[in-house]
């Protein structure tokens, strides 16, 4: 009996201990969950604040640089236009208006005007007497002055004014200015709010007047930023007085405050050359609420798990109590029950440990997600800038590879390695081009062409490419056309081909051996001269999960990061594809199942072609031709452009001989001359024969020149042939006739070579090379040495000018000029050399070697006095051909 009492006492004591332990664990779980929730919220708020400030400073600074560069570019264009003004432009007001119209066309000076000492404004359309509506003082202006017109109106405009000292018909011109709409001034600068309505960008005057969007992202009721800021509650370390002082003194800064119960941070930076302040606003409360909801979700799940654990522990306690009552007489049974309870307790402890680890991992994943989102926002801008810089080392790789491959002493085994290096370099260039395509799409500079093309030939080219590729991979490739599709359409065939190749390329890449890739084309609708075509590309490849499909068209998206190494991808192909399809007024859809394959459906709308398959089949590819039409009759120019456009031939228009010569010089500078030049015979100032003679002096024998006339050309036959004309055509113009005459002219050029320009012998020539990157300089000097050319290196533009000036006239045969260099860039160095008072300064060939490949870069090179513009990586054959054509014997 005593023994039983002892056992009962021991049982009660054990029960009390177990109960107390359970209560303690429950208390720890509850307090731990509460502590973890508060800590997570505090850390999240601090992280949002830090990241917001970094994000604001970066974006505000970047947009300020873009706006500042736009203003500088406008000032530079106006100064360049003034430099191009000649005495004949100031003969009278009519000549001045002609000059202003020309500058408007060349430099996009939409309203380029002059002001005389009496305040009369001279525009390209006549005089104005509203000088009082402009903010600048034309009497006292000393340098470039930037002001705002109609500051209190909705449609504001920017006024850039410069002082001048000119005379027009006895009137003294004291200033000039250009007026630019605010929308055009801020082109290329995103001022729109994000989809989350959490970030806003704007530009204000020094006094707080908004130039673009609504004040404080539309939250403010005031009409002035500084007035709205006076009603805000500021965080410690910030104040309204500090904001006003920064705006008054055009100082960069930031402020965190609460306005209308919304917590916000405003970063502001002055725009160089103006009294404007660019601001970037982030509503931290919106972001904090979203992060807070995520943290609250984690806390809620933790509480639920704690409750579940407590319930399990209570169940264990009840079980132990029942076992104690049953087995108080049996020590062995009690010991077994105790052992079982200990086992269950260990399991519960293990579960608690696992739960804590899961909570820690969840927090780490949340932090990583935030960091990844921020990194992704900066990725596009970073790659856009880096794609330019990558061209410099690529130039070195391709240059050295080309030199080594053409070295007769290079072993055959090494040449195999070099060919693989070349293939890899080509692949890398393809990736860089993807980046550039994405950059052009984002900046709105990608242009869609409308040219006639053969749908049959487009499919033939694609089928030839992928049928052989699939055959090599052991895949089955099929192409089907459902129903009737016309042979010819009008649209951008190159972009459409790029879309299909991108999708088919992925299908082949991600389909294993023995799989199937299929392309189906079908006409879906036809209405009012337009046809909707649908392309269905299917494969039996690895497929994609349903969760990844919404992100497939995101830039750099990869469902499995390991696939990047396995298959090779820039991550931009489908993003570019979707952008192109949308620019073609189409849409793209995708269906996929993991492990079974993928189906892409692309729908585009093309214009119908009046041409049928029975028309003439050209031996030359019209889509690869570029024609210059020269005629003083605008209607005739537009008619010719329309006729050629329907045949798929790209064309440009010049309405005078002088304008045509300038356009030919620009194309020749890029070593990309027109294939064909059509010249009207009867034109004022400079007729077709004289225009042809001047053009032939520029292009040599590269382009075909055909005279267009409604008269008898026998009257000028001999003179025209001596001027370099290849053939004659009667008006009106027909595309097949143009093609036939072009083919005939080029055939004659292949037989008659007496009129071709004698190319210079490059051996022993002295070339001045301006290049600041040593590896590029070494490679370029090695390339030049292959033709026994002696090259002198100048590490920057300033040294290049000094070396040219220190040698006697005629010592250097040409100058190869890099554009981006320290001390003095290529453009400034070229201007300095051209301004020297020595016989060879004006005519020595200066050739640009640069990674800047856009039309505006070529135009700047020509304005600075360069003769040619070669984009990096520079191909040796093109470089030598340029030197041979430009160097005078």
C-alpha positions in Angstrom: 0.0 0.0 0.0 2.8 2.3 0.9 4.6 1.3 -2.3 1.5 2.3 -4.3 1.3 5.6 -2.5 4.9 6.3 -3.3 4.2 5.4 -6.9 1.1 7.7 -7.0 3.1 10.5 -5.4 5.9 10.0 -8.0 3.2 10.0 -10.7 1.7 13.2 -9.6 5.0 14.9 -9.3 5.9 13.8 -12.8 2.6 15.1 -14.1 3.1 18.4 -12.5 6.6 18.7 -14.0 5.3 17.7 -17.4 2.4 20.2 -17.2 4.8 23.0 -16.1 7.2 22.2 -19.0 4.4 22.3 -21.5 3.2 25.6 -20.2 6.7 26.9 -20.4 7.1 25.7 -24.0 3.8 27.3 -24.9 4.8 30.6 -23.4 8.1 30.5 -25.3 6.4 29.8 -28.5 3.9 32.7 -28.1 6.5 35.2 -27.0 8.9 34.1 -29.7 6.2 34.5 -32.4 5.4 38.0 -31.2 9.0 39.0 -31.0 9.8 37.6 -34.4 6.8 39.6 -35.9 7.9 42.9 -34.4 11.6 42.3 -35.5 10.6 41.3 -39.0 8.4 44.5 -39.4 11.2 46.7 -38.0 13.8 45.2 -40.3 11.5 45.4 -43.3 10.8 49.1 -42.7 14.5 49.9 -42.3 15.3 47.9 -45.5 12.6 49.7 -47.5 14.0 53.1 -46.3 17.6 52.3 -47.2 16.8 50.8 -50.6 14.4 53.6 -51.4 17.1 56.3 -50.8 19.6 54.4 -52.9 17.0 53.8 -55.6 15.9 57.5 -55.6 19.5 58.9 -55.8 20.4 56.6 -58.7 17.2 57.3 -60.8 17.1 61.0 -60.1 20.8 61.4 -61.0 20.3 59.3 -64.2 17.3 61.2 -65.4 19.0 64.6 -64.6 21.9 63.5 -66.8 19.6 62.6 -69.7 17.7 65.9 -69.5 21.1 67.8 -69.2 22.5 66.0 -72.2 19.3 66.7 -74.2 19.7 70.5 -73.4 23.4 70.4 -74.2 22.7 68.6 -77.5 20.1 71.3 -78.4 22.5 74.1 -77.6 25.2 72.3 -79.6 22.9 71.8 -82.6 21.9 75.6 -82.6 25.6 76.6 -82.3 26.5 74.2 -85.1 23.7 75.7 -87.2 25.1 79.2 -86.6 28.5 78.0 -87.6 27.1 76.8 -90.9 25.6 80.2 -91.7 27.2 81.9 -94.7 27.2 85.5 -95.9 24.7 84.5 -98.6 22.2 83.5 -95.9 22.0 87.2 -94.7 21.6 88.8 -98.1 17.9 89.4 -97.4 15.0 88.0 -95.4 14.1 85.4 -98.0 17.6 83.9 -97.9 17.5 83.9 -94.1 14.2 82.0 -94.2 15.6 79.5 -96.6 18.6 79.0 -94.2 16.2 78.6 -91.3 14.1 76.0 -93.2 17.3 74.0 -94.0 18.5 74.1 -90.4 15.0 72.9 -89.3 15.4 69.8 -91.5 19.0 69.1 -90.6 18.9 69.7 -86.9 15.3 69.3 -85.9 15.1 73.1 -85.0 11.3 73.2 -85.2 11.2 77.0 -84.4 14.5 78.6 -85.1 14.3 82.4 -85.1 16.4 85.6 -84.8 15.6 88.8 -82.9 16.8 92.3 -84.0 17.6 95.2 -81.7 14.1 96.5 -81.9 12.6 93.1 -80.7 11.3 92.0 -84.1 11.4 88.2 -84.4 12.4 86.6 -87.8 11.1 83.1 -88.3 11.2 80.8 -91.4 7.6 81.9 -92.1 7.9 85.7 -91.5 8.2 88.3 -88.8 6.6 88.3 -85.4 6.2 91.1 -82.8 5.4 89.1 -79.7 8.9 89.2 -78.0 7.2 90.2 -74.8 5.9 86.6 -74.4 9.4 85.3 -74.1 11.3 85.2 -70.8 14.9 86.0 -72.0 16.3 89.5 -72.3 17.5 89.8 -75.9 19.4 93.1 -75.1 21.6 91.7 -72.3 22.0 88.0 -73.2 25.6 86.9 -73.0 25.6 83.1 -73.4 23.3 80.2 -73.9 20.0 81.1 -72.0 17.4 78.5 -71.2 13.9 79.6 -70.1 10.3 78.5 -70.1 7.5 80.0 -72.2 3.9 79.9 -71.0 5.0 78.8 -67.5 1.5 79.0 -66.2 -0.1 77.2 -69.1 -0.6 73.5 -69.6 1.4 73.3 -72.9 4.8 74.8 -71.8 7.8 75.1 -74.1 11.5 75.4 -73.6 13.3 78.5 -75.1 17.1 78.2 -75.8 18.6 81.6 -76.7 22.1 82.6 -77.9 23.5 86.1 -78.5 24.6 86.9 -82.1 26.1 89.8 -83.9 24.7 89.7 -87.4 23.3 92.2 -89.9 20.3 91.7 -92.1 19.2 94.5 -94.6 20.5 97.2 -92.3 18.9 95.6 -89.2 21.2 94.4 -86.4 20.4 90.9 -85.2 21.3 90.6 -81.5 19.9 87.1 -80.5 18.7 83.8 -81.9 16.5 81.2 -80.2 14.7 77.9 -80.7 11.4 76.9 -79.2 10.9 73.3 -78.2 7.8 71.7 -76.8 8.3 70.2 -73.3 7.2 66.8 -74.6 9.9 66.8 -77.3 12.5 68.2 -74.8 11.9 65.3 -72.5 11.8 62.6 -75.2 13.7 59.6 -74.0 13.2 60.5 -70.3 10.5 58.4 -68.6 8.4 60.8 -66.4 5.5 58.3 -66.0 4.7 56.7 -62.7 5.3 53.0 -62.1 2.5 50.5 -62.4 2.5 50.1 -58.6 1.8 53.9 -58.2 4.8 53.9 -55.7 7.3 56.0 -57.7 6.9 59.3 -59.5 9.3 61.6 -61.5 8.8 65.3 -62.2 10.6 68.5 -63.1 10.0 71.8 -61.2 11.2 75.3 -61.5 13.3 76.9 -58.8 10.1 78.3 -57.4 8.3 75.0 -57.3 6.2 75.2 -60.5 5.7 71.8 -62.1 6.9 71.4 -65.8 5.5 67.9 -66.5 3.4 65.7 -64.2 1.1 66.4 -61.3 2.6 67.6 -58.0 3.6 64.8 -55.6 2.2 62.2 -58.0 -1.3 63.8 -58.0 -1.6 63.6 -54.2 -1.2 67.3 -53.6 -4.1 69.7 -53.8 -1.8 72.7 -54.1 -0.6 74.1 -57.4 3.0 74.5 -56.2 5.5 71.9 -54.9 7.0 74.2 -52.2 3.5 75.2 -51.0 2.5 71.5 -50.8 5.7 70.7 -48.9 4.9 73.4 -46.3 2.0 71.2 -45.2 4.0 68.1 -44.7 5.3 66.6 -41.4 9.1 65.9 -41.8 11.2 63.1 -40.3 14.0 64.0 -37.9 16.9 65.5 -39.9 14.7 67.0 -42.6 12.8 70.3 -42.7 10.7 72.5 -45.0 13.3 75.3 -44.6 16.0 72.9 -45.9 14.0 72.0 -48.9 13.3 75.6 -49.7 17.0 76.5 -49.3 18.1 73.7 -51.6 15.6 74.7 -54.3 16.7 78.4 -53.9 20.4 77.5 -54.2 19.9 74.7 -56.8 21.4 72.1 -54.4 20.9 68.3 -54.6 19.1 66.8 -51.6 16.3 64.7 -50.2 13.5 64.7 -47.7 11.4 62.1 -45.9 8.0 63.3 -44.8 4.3 62.5 -44.3 1.7 64.2 -46.5 -2.0 63.4 -46.2 -1.2 60.4 -43.9 1.1 58.9 -46.6 4.8 58.4 -45.9 7.0 59.5 -48.8 10.6 60.3 -49.7 11.5 62.9 -52.3 15.0 63.1 -53.9 15.8 66.2 -56.0 18.8 67.2 -58.2 19.4 70.4 -60.2 19.5 70.1 -64.0 22.8 71.5 -65.2 22.5 74.7 -67.2 19.0 75.5 -66.0 17.2 76.7 -62.8 15.1 73.4 -62.9 15.0 70.7 -60.3 14.4 67.1 -61.3 12.6 65.1 -58.5 12.0 61.4 -57.9 9.3 60.5 -55.3 8.7 57.2 -53.7 5.8 56.4 -51.5 7.4 54.3 -48.9 4.1 53.7 -47.2 2.8 51.8 -50.2 6.0 49.6 -50.3 6.0 49.2 -46.5 2.3 48.0 -46.6 3.1 45.4 -49.2 6.2 44.2 -47.3 4.2 44.4 -44.1 1.5 42.2 -45.6 4.1 39.6 -46.5 5.6 39.7 -43.0 2.0 39.5 -41.5 1.4 36.4 -43.6 4.6 34.8 -42.2 3.6 35.7 -38.7 0.1 34.3 -39.2 1.5 31.0 -40.5 3.9 30.9 -37.5 1.0 31.5 -35.1 -1.0 28.7 -36.7 1.9 26.3 -36.4 2.4 27.3 -32.8 -1.3 26.6 -32.0 -1.0 23.2 -33.8 2.1 22.4 -31.7 0.3 23.4 -28.4 -2.7 21.2 -29.3 -0.4 18.3 -30.0 1.4 18.8 -26.7 -1.9 19.0 -24.8 -3.0 15.8 -26.4 0.3 14.2 -25.3 -0.3 15.4 -21.7 -3.8 13.9 -21.6 -2.4 10.7 -23.0 0.2 10.6 -20.2 -2.4 11.2 -17.5 -4.5 8.3 -18.7 -1.5 6.0 -18.8 -0.5 7.0 -15.3 -4.0 6.1 -14.0 -4.0 2.7 -15.8 -0.5 1.7 -14.8 0.1 3.0 -11.3 0.4 -0.6 -10.1 2.7 -1.7 -12.9 6.2 -0.2 -12.9 7.2 -1.7 -16.1 4.1 -0.3 -17.8 4.8 3.1 -16.4 8.4 3.0 -17.6 7.2 2.0 -21.1 4.7 4.9 -21.0 7.5 7.3 -19.9 9.7 6.1 -22.7 7.0 6.6 -25.2 6.3 10.1 -23.8 10.1 11.0 -24.1 10.1 9.8 -27.7 7.1 11.9 -28.6 8.7 14.9 -26.8 11.9 14.6 -28.8 9.8 14.4 -32.0 8.0 17.6 -30.9 11.3 19.3 -30.2 12.6 18.3 -33.6 9.5 19.7 -35.2 9.9 23.0 -33.4 13.5 23.2 -34.6 12.5 22.5 -38.1 9.8 25.2 -37.9 12.3 27.7 -36.7 14.7 26.9 -39.6 11.8 27.2 -42.1 11.0 30.6 -40.7 14.6 31.7 -41.0 14.8 30.4 -44.6 11.5 32.2 -45.4 12.9 35.5 -44.2 16.1 34.9 -46.2 14.0 34.2 -49.3 12.0 37.4 -48.8 15.2 39.5 -48.5 16.6 37.8 -51.6 13.4 38.5 -53.6 13.6 42.2 -52.7 17.2 42.3 -53.8 16.5 40.5 -57.0 13.7 42.8 -57.9 15.9 45.9 -57.4 18.7 44.3 -59.4 16.4 43.5 -62.3 15.2 47.1 -62.5 18.8 48.3 -63.0 19.8 45.4 -65.3 18.4 46.8 -68.6 20.1 50.2 -68.1 23.3 48.5 -67.2 23.4 46.2 -70.2 22.5 49.0 -72.6 25.6 50.9 -71.4 27.8 47.9 -71.3 26.9 46.7 -74.8 28.7 49.8 -76.1 31.8 49.2 -74.0 32.0 45.5 -74.9 32.6 46.5 -78.6 36.1 47.8 -77.6 37.5 44.4 -76.4 35.5 42.6 -79.2 37.4 44.8 -81.7 40.7 43.4 -80.2 39.5 39.8 -80.2 38.3 39.9 -83.8 41.3 41.9 -85.0 43.8 39.5 -83.5 41.9 36.5 -84.7 41.8 37.9 -88.3 45.6 38.7 -88.1 46.5 35.3 -86.9 44.3 33.4 -89.4 45.9 35.3 -92.3 49.4 34.8 -91.0 51.0 32.1 -93.3 53.2 30.9 -90.5 50.2 30.0 -88.3 50.0 26.2 -88.0 46.8 24.5 -89.3 45.9 23.1 -85.8 46.1 26.7 -84.4 44.0 27.9 -87.3 41.3 25.5 -86.2 41.4 27.0 -82.7 41.3 30.5 -84.2 38.2 29.6 -86.3 36.5 28.4 -83.2 37.5 31.7 -81.5 36.0 33.5 -84.4 32.8 31.5 -84.2 32.6 32.4 -80.5 33.2 36.0 -81.2 30.4 36.0 -83.7 28.1 34.4 -81.1 29.1 37.1 -78.6 28.4 39.8 -81.2 24.9 38.2 -81.7 24.3 38.6 -78.0 25.5 42.2 -78.1 23.1 42.9 -81.0 20.3 41.4 -78.9 21.2 43.9 -76.2 21.3 46.7 -78.7 17.9 45.6 -80.1 16.4 45.7 -76.7 17.9 49.1 -76.0 16.5 50.5 -79.3 13.1 49.0 -78.5 13.0 50.6 -75.0 14.2 54.0 -76.3 11.6 53.9 -79.2 14.3 54.0 -81.9 13.4 50.7 -83.6 11.7 51.6 -86.9 9.4 49.3 -88.8 9.6 49.3 -92.6 6.8 48.8 -95.1 8.2 47.2 -98.2 6.9 44.6 -100.6 8.4 41.1 -100.1 7.8 37.6 -101.4 6.2 35.5 -98.7 7.2 32.4 -100.5 10.9 33.4 -100.5 10.7 34.3 -96.8 9.4 30.8 -96.0 11.9 29.2 -98.3 14.8 31.0 -96.5 13.5 29.9 -93.1 12.8 26.3 -94.2 16.3 26.0 -95.7 17.9 27.2 -92.5 15.9 25.0 -90.1 15.5 21.8 -92.2 19.2 21.4 -92.5 19.7 22.3 -88.8 17.1 19.8 -87.7 18.5 17.1 -89.9 21.9 17.6 -88.3 20.3 17.3 -84.8 18.2 14.2 -85.7 14.9 16.1 -85.5 11.9 16.1 -87.7 11.1 19.5 -89.2 7.8 20.2 -91.0 6.3 23.3 -92.6 2.6 23.6 -93.7 0.5 26.3 -95.3 -3.2 25.9 -94.5 -5.4 27.4 -97.2 -4.5 30.1 -99.7 -1.8 32.7 -98.9 -0.8 35.4 -101.4 2.8 35.3 -102.7 3.5 39.0 -102.0 2.7 41.3 -99.1 3.8 44.7 -97.9 5.5 45.0 -94.4 8.8 44.5 -92.6 9.9 41.1 -93.8 13.2 41.3 -92.0 11.5 41.8 -88.6 8.9 39.1 -89.4 11.7 36.8 -90.3 13.5 37.7 -87.1 10.4 36.8 -85.1 10.0 33.4 -86.7 13.7 32.6 -86.5 13.8 33.5 -82.8 10.9 31.2 -81.9 12.0 28.3 -84.2 15.6 28.6 -82.9 14.3 28.1 -79.4 12.2 25.2 -80.5 15.1 23.5 -82.1 17.4 24.3 -79.2 15.1 22.9 -76.5 13.9 19.8 -78.5 16.0 16.6 -78.0 17.1 14.3 -80.7 14.2 12.4 -82.3 11.8 15.2 -81.5 9.6 17.2 -83.9 9.5 20.9 -84.8 6.6 22.2 -86.9 5.7 25.6 -88.5 2.2 26.3 -89.8 1.0 29.4 -91.7 -2.6 30.3 -92.3 -4.6 33.3 -93.5 -7.1 34.2 -90.8 -8.8 37.3 -92.3 -8.7 39.9 -95.1 -10.3 43.3 -94.9 -9.8 46.7 -96.7 -6.5 45.9 -98.3 -5.0 44.1 -95.3 -4.5 40.5 -94.4 -4.1 38.8 -91.0 -1.7 35.9 -91.0 -1.3 33.4 -88.2 1.9 31.4 -87.6 1.8 28.4 -85.2 5.2 27.0 -84.1 5.1 23.8 -82.1 7.7 21.4 -80.8 8.0 18.3 -78.6 10.8 19.7 -76.5 11.3 20.0 -72.7 8.4 22.4 -72.3 7.7 24.9 -69.5 5.8 24.8 -66.2 2.5 26.7 -65.9 4.0 28.9 -63.2 6.8 30.2 -65.5 4.6 31.0 -68.6 3.5 34.5 -67.3 7.2 35.4 -67.2 8.4 33.9 -70.5 8.5 37.3 -72.3 10.4 39.1 -69.5 13.9 40.2 -70.3 16.6 37.7 -69.0 13.9 35.3 -67.8 15.0 31.6 -67.4 12.8 28.9 -65.8 15.9 26.9 -65.0 19.2 28.8 -64.5 21.2 25.7 -65.5 19.6 25.8 -69.0 21.6 29.0 -69.7 24.8 27.0 -69.6 23.4 23.9 -71.3 21.6 25.6 -74.2 23.2 29.1 -74.4 20.9 32.1 -74.3 21.0 35.9 -73.9 17.6 35.8 -72.2 16.4 38.6 -74.6 15.2 36.7 -77.6 11.6 36.3 -76.6 11.4 39.8 -75.1 12.6 41.3 -78.4 10.3 39.0 -80.3 7.2 40.1 -78.3 8.1 43.8 -78.7 8.5 43.4 -82.5 5.2 41.6 -82.8 3.4 44.3 -80.9 5.1 47.0 -83.1 3.6 45.1 -86.1 0.1 45.5 -84.5 0.1 41.8 -83.7 0.0 39.5 -80.7 1.9 36.4 -79.5 0.6 33.6 -77.3 2.2 30.5 -75.8 1.0 27.2 -74.5 3.3 24.6 -72.9 3.4 21.6 -70.7 6.5 20.4 -68.8 8.2 17.5 -70.6 5.7 17.5 -73.5 6.5 20.6 -75.6 5.5 24.1 -76.4 3.2 25.9 -79.0 3.7 29.6 -79.9 0.9 31.4 -81.9 1.9 34.6 -83.6 -0.7 36.8 -85.4 0.4 39.8 -87.5 -1.4 42.1 -90.0 0.2 42.9 -93.3 -0.8 45.1 -96.2 -1.8 43.4 -99.4 0.3 43.8 -102.5 -1.1 44.5 -105.9 1.6 42.4 -107.4 0.9 38.8 -108.3 3.2 35.8 -108.8 3.1 36.4 -112.5 5.1 39.6 -112.4 8.8 39.9 -113.3 11.2 37.9 -111.1 14.1 40.2 -110.3 17.7 38.8 -110.5 18.7 41.4 -107.9 17.2 41.6 -104.4 15.1 44.8 -104.2 15.0 44.6 -100.4 18.8 45.0 -100.3 18.7 48.1 -102.6 18.7 51.7 -101.5 17.8 54.4 -104.1 18.2 58.2 -104.0 15.6 60.1 -105.9 16.6 63.7 -106.9 13.8 65.9 -108.3 12.7 69.5 -107.6 9.0 68.4 -108.1 7.8 67.0 -104.7 4.9 65.2 -106.4 7.3 63.4 -108.8 9.5 62.4 -105.8 6.6 60.9 -103.8 5.3 59.1 -106.9 8.8 57.6 -107.5 9.1 56.6 -103.9 5.6 55.0 -104.0 6.4 53.0 -107.1 9.7 51.7 -105.8 8.2 51.0 -102.4 5.6 48.7 -103.9 8.5 46.7 -105.4 10.2 46.4 -102.0 12.9 49.0 -102.8 13.9 51.4 -100.1 14.4 55.0 -101.3 15.2 58.5 -100.0 14.3 61.9 -101.5 16.4 65.1 -102.3 14.6 68.1 -103.8 17.7 69.8 -105.2 21.2 68.9 -106.4 22.8 70.6 -103.4 20.8 68.6 -100.9 21.5 65.4 -102.8 25.2 66.0 -102.7 25.1 66.4 -98.9 23.1 63.1 -98.5 25.5 61.2 -100.8 28.5 62.5 -98.8 26.9 61.3 -95.6 26.3 57.8 -96.9 29.7 57.6 -98.4 31.3 58.6 -95.1 29.7 55.4 -93.6 31.1 53.4 -96.5 27.4 52.5 -97.4 26.7 54.3 -100.7 23.4 54.3 -102.5 23.0 51.4 -105.0 21.2 53.6 -107.5 20.7 57.4 -107.9 17.8 58.6 -110.1 18.4 62.3 -111.2 15.9 64.6 -112.9 17.4 66.4 -115.9 15.7 69.7 -115.6 16.2 71.3 -112.2 16.9 74.9 -111.1 20.3 76.1 -109.8 22.0 72.8 -110.6 20.7 70.6 -113.4 20.9 66.8 -113.5 24.1 66.6 -115.5 26.1 68.8 -113.1 24.6 67.1 -110.1 25.6 63.7 -111.6 29.1 65.0 -112.2 29.5 66.2 -108.6 28.1 62.9 -107.2 30.3 60.8 -109.4 33.3 62.6 -107.9 32.2 61.5 -104.5 31.1 57.8 -105.1 33.5 56.9 -107.9 32.2 53.8 -109.7 30.2 52.3 -106.8 26.7 53.6 -107.5 24.7 53.5 -110.7 23.4 57.0 -111.9 20.4 57.2 -114.2 18.9 60.4 -115.7 15.1 60.8 -115.6 13.6 63.1 -118.2 10.4 63.8 -120.2 12.4 65.2 -123.1 14.8 63.8 -125.7 18.0 62.8 -123.9 20.0 62.7 -127.1 20.6 66.5 -126.7 22.7 65.9 -123.6 23.9 62.3 -124.2 27.6 63.0 -124.7 27.8 65.5 -121.9 25.9 63.2 -119.5 28.1 60.2 -120.3 31.2 62.3 -119.6 29.7 63.4 -116.3 29.4 59.7 -115.2 25.8 59.0 -116.1 25.2 55.3 -116.7 21.8 55.3 -118.4 18.6 57.3 -119.2 14.9 56.6 -118.4 11.7 58.3 -119.6 9.1 59.5 -117.2 6.7 58.2 -115.8 8.7 55.7 -113.7 8.0 52.0 -113.5 9.7 49.7 -111.0 10.5 46.8 -113.4 12.1 49.3 -115.9 14.2 50.7 -113.1 15.4 47.3 -112.1 16.3 46.3 -115.6 18.2 49.6 -116.2 20.0 49.1 -112.9 21.0 45.5 -113.9 22.2 46.8 -117.3 24.3 49.6 -115.8 26.0 47.3 -113.2 26.7 44.8 -116.0 28.4 47.5 -118.0 30.4 48.5 -114.9 31.7 45.0 -114.7 33.1 45.2 -118.2 34.2 48.8 -118.5 36.7 49.7 -115.7 38.6 52.6 -117.3 36.5 55.1 -115.4 37.1 53.6 -112.0 39.2 55.6 -109.6 42.8 54.5 -109.3 43.3 53.2 -105.8 46.3 54.4 -103.7 49.3 52.2 -102.9 49.4 51.8 -99.1 52.8 50.4 -98.8 55.3 52.7 -97.0 52.6 55.2 -96.1 52.7 57.1 -92.7 49.4 56.9 -90.8 48.7 58.8 -87.5 46.6 56.5 -85.2 44.7 58.2 -82.3 43.6 55.5 -79.8 43.6 55.6 -76.0 43.0 51.8 -75.4 46.5 50.2 -75.6 45.3 46.7 -76.7 43.2 48.2 -79.6 46.1 50.4 -80.6 48.5 47.4 -80.7 46.1 45.4 -82.8 45.4 48.2 -85.2 49.1 48.8 -85.7 49.6 45.1 -86.4 46.7 45.2 -88.9 48.3 48.2 -90.7 51.7 46.5 -90.7 50.3 43.6 -92.8 50.2 46.2 -95.6 53.6 47.6 -94.7 52.0 50.8 -93.3 54.0 52.8 -90.8 51.7 53.9 -87.9 52.4 56.6 -85.2 50.4 56.2 -82.0 48.8 59.1 -80.2 47.2 58.2 -76.8 44.6 60.9 -77.0 43.3 63.7 -79.2 45.6 66.3 -77.8 48.7 64.3 -78.6 47.4 63.6 -82.0 47.1 67.3 -82.8 50.6 67.9 -81.4 52.1 65.1 -83.5 50.3 66.3 -86.7 51.5 69.9 -86.1 55.1 68.8 -85.4 55.6 67.0 -88.7 56.1 68.7 -92.1 53.1 69.0 -94.4 52.4 65.8 -96.3 54.2 63.5 -93.9 51.0 61.7 -92.8 48.8 60.2 -95.6 45.8 59.8 -93.3 44.6 59.9 -89.7 42.6 57.1 -87.9 40.7 58.9 -85.1 39.0 57.2 -82.1 36.0 59.3 -80.9 36.1 58.7 -77.2 39.4 59.7 -75.7 40.6 61.6 -72.6 42.1 65.1 -72.7 40.5 65.8 -76.1 38.0 63.6 -77.9 38.1 62.7 -81.6 35.6 65.4 -82.8 37.4 68.2 -81.1 40.8 67.0 -82.3 39.5 66.9 -85.9 38.1 70.4 -85.7 41.5 71.6 -84.3 43.4 70.0 -87.2 41.0 71.3 -89.9 41.5 74.8 -88.5 45.3 74.8 -88.8 46.9 77.1 -91.3 48.9 74.6 -93.3 48.4 73.1 -96.8 47.5 69.5 -95.7 45.2 70.4 -92.8 42.0 70.7 -95.0 42.5 67.7 -97.3 44.2 65.0 -95.2 41.8 62.0 -94.9 40.6 61.7 -91.3 38.6 58.4 -90.6 36.6 57.8 -87.5 37.0 54.5 -85.7 34.3 54.2 -83.1 31.7 52.1 -81.4 29.1 54.8 -81.9 27.2 53.4 -84.9 24.0 55.5 -85.1 23.1 58.1 -87.9 23.5 61.0 -85.5 27.0 59.9 -84.7 27.9 59.9 -88.4 26.4 63.3 -88.9 28.5 64.7 -86.0 31.6 63.2 -87.6 30.9 64.8 -90.9 30.2 68.2 -89.3 33.5 68.0 -87.5 35.4 67.4 -90.8 35.9 63.7 -90.9 36.0 61.9 -94.3 34.6 58.5 -93.2 33.0 56.8 -90.2 33.9 53.1 -89.6 32.1 51.4 -86.7 34.0 49.0 -84.4 34.8 46.1 -84.7 36.6 47.4 -87.8 37.1 44.8 -90.6 40.6 45.1 -92.1 39.4 44.8 -95.7 37.0 47.7 -95.2 39.7 49.8 -93.5 42.2 49.2 -96.3 39.6 49.9 -99.0 38.7 53.1 -97.3 42.3 54.2 -97.1 42.9 53.3 -100.8 39.9 55.4 -101.9 40.6 58.4 -99.7 44.4 58.8 -100.0 45.4 60.8 -103.0 48.2 59.5 -105.2 
